[in-house]
mmCIF file of C-alpha atoms in Angstrom:
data_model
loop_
_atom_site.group_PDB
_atom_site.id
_atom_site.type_symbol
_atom_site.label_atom_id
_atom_site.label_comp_id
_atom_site.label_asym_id
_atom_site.label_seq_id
_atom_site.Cartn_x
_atom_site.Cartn_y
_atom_site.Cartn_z
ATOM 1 C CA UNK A 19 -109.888 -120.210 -24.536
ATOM 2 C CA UNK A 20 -109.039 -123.799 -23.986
ATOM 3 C CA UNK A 21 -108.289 -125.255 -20.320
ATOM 4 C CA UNK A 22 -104.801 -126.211 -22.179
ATOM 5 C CA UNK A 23 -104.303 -122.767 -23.297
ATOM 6 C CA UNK A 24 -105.700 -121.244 -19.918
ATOM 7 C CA UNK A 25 -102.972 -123.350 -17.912
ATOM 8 C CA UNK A 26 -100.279 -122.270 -20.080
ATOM 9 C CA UNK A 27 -101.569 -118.630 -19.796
ATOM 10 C CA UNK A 28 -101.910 -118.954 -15.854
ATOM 11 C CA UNK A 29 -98.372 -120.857 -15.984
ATOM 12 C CA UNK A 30 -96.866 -118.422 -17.841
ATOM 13 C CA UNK A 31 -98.563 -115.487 -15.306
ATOM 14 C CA UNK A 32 -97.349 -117.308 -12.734
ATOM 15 C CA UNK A 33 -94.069 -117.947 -13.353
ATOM 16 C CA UNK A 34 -93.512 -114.243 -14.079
ATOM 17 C CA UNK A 35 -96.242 -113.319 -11.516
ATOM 18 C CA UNK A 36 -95.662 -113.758 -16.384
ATOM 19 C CA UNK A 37 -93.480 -113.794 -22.072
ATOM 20 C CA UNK A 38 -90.476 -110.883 -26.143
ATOM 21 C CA UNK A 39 -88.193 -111.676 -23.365
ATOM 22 C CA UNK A 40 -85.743 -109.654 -25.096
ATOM 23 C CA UNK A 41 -85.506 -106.184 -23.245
ATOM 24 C CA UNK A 42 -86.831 -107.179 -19.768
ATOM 25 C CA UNK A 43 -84.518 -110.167 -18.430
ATOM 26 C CA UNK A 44 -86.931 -113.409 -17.996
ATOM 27 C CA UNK A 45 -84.443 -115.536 -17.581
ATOM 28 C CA UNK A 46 -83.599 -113.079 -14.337
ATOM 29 C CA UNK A 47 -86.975 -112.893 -13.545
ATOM 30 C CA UNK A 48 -87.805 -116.243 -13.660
ATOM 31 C CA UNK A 49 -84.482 -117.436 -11.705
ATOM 32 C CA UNK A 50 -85.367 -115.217 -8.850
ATOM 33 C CA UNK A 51 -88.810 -116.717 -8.644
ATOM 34 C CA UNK A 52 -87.900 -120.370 -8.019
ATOM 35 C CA UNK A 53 -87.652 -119.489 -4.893
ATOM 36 C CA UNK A 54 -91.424 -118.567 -4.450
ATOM 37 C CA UNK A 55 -93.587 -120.739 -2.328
ATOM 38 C CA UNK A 56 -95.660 -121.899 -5.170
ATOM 39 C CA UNK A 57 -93.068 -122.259 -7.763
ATOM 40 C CA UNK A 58 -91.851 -125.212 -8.434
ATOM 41 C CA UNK A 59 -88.600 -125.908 -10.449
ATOM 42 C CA UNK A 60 -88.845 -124.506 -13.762
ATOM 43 C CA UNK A 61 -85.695 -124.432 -16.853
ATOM 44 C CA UNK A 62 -86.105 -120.983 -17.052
ATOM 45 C CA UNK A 63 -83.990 -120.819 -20.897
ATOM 46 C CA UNK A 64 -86.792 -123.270 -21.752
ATOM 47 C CA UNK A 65 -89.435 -121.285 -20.568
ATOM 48 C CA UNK A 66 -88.357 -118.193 -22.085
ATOM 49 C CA UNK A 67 -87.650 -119.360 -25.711
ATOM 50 C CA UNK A 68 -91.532 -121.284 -25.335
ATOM 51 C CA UNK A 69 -92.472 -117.597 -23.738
ATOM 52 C CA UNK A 70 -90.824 -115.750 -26.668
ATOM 53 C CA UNK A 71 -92.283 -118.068 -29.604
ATOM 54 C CA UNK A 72 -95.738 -117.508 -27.854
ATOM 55 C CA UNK A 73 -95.398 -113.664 -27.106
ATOM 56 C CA UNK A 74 -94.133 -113.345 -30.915
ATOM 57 C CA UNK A 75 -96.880 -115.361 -32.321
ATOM 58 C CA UNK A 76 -99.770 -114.075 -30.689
ATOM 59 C CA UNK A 77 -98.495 -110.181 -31.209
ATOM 60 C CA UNK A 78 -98.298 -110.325 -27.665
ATOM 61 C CA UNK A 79 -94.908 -109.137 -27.186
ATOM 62 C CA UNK A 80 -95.501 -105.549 -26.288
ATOM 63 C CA UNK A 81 -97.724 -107.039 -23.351
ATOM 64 C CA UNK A 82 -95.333 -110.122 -22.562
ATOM 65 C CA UNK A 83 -92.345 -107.044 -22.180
ATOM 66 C CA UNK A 84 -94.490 -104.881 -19.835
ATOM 67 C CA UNK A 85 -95.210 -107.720 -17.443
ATOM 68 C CA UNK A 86 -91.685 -108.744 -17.057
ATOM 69 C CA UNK A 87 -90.133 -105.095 -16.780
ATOM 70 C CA UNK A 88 -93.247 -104.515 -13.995
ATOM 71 C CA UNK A 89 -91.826 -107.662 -12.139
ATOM 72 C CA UNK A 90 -88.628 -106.640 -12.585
ATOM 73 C CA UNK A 91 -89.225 -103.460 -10.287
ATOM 74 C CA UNK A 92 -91.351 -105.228 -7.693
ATOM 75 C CA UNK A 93 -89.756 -105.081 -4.117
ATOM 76 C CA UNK A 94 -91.403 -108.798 -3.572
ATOM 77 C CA UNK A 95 -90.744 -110.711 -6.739
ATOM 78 C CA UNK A 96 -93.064 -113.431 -5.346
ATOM 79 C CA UNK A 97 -96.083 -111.042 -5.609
ATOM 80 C CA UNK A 98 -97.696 -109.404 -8.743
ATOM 81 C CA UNK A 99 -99.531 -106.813 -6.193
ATOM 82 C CA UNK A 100 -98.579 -103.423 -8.527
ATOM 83 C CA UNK A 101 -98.619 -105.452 -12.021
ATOM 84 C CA UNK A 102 -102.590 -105.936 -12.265
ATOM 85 C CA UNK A 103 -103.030 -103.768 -15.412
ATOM 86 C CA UNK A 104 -99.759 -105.424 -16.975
ATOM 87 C CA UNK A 105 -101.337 -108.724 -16.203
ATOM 88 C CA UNK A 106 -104.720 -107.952 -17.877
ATOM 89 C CA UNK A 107 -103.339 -106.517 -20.309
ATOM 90 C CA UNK A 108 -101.184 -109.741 -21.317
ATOM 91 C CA UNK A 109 -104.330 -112.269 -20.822
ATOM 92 C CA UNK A 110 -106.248 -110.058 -22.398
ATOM 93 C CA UNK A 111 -103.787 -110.133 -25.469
ATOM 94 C CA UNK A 112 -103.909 -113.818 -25.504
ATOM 95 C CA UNK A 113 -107.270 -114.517 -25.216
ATOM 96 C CA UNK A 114 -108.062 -112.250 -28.198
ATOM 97 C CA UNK A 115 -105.407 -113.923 -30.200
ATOM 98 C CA UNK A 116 -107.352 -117.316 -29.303
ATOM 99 C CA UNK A 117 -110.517 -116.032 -29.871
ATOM 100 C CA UNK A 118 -109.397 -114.718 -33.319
ATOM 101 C CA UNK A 119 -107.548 -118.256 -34.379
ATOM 102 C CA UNK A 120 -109.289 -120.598 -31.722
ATOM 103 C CA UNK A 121 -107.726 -123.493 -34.169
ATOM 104 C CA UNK A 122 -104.428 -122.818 -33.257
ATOM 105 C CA UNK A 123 -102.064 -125.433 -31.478
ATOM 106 C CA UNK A 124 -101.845 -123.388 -28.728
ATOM 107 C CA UNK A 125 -105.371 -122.421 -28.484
ATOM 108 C CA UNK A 126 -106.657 -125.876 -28.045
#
């Protein structure tokens, strides 16, 4: 994986702690954690669609929903502390999808 893709990854993980943000609510999710410490501003429609078009892309969407519905039940929305396997999981996902098609745009 790319150090382009790996920030977007880590963005993305960060953002949500985290990409289908259908069910789960990401635009919720990613509202309520602007006001984390190490989140800057973010336009969280933005960042959702980009999430979405990613999550759908990479097949990662099943992965993308469980992170966000984990968040969603965290008492501390500014910690992923009880979303580690959700988290794996979703890396895992996309680092398989870039290891698989490492010529991709957002692979590189």
């Amino acid at each position: 994986m790319s150090k382009k893709v790996f920030e977007r990854v880590l963005g993305s993980v960060l953002i949500l702690s985290a990409v289908g943000c259908g069910s789960p609510d990401c635009e919720r999710v990613c509202e309520a954690q602007q006001a984390c410490d190490d989140n800057g501003p973010v336009d969280c429609a933005g960042f959702c669609d980009e999430a979405d078009r990613v999550a759908s892309k990479t097949g990662c969407g099943g992965e993308t929903d469980d992170v966000l519905s984990c968040q969603e039940g965290l008492d501390d929305i500014c910690s992923s502390e009880g979303c580690e396997s959700e988290l794996f999981a979703f890396v895992g996902c996309l680092a398989a999808f870039c290891r698989d098609n490492p010529d991709d745009e957002d692979c590189r």
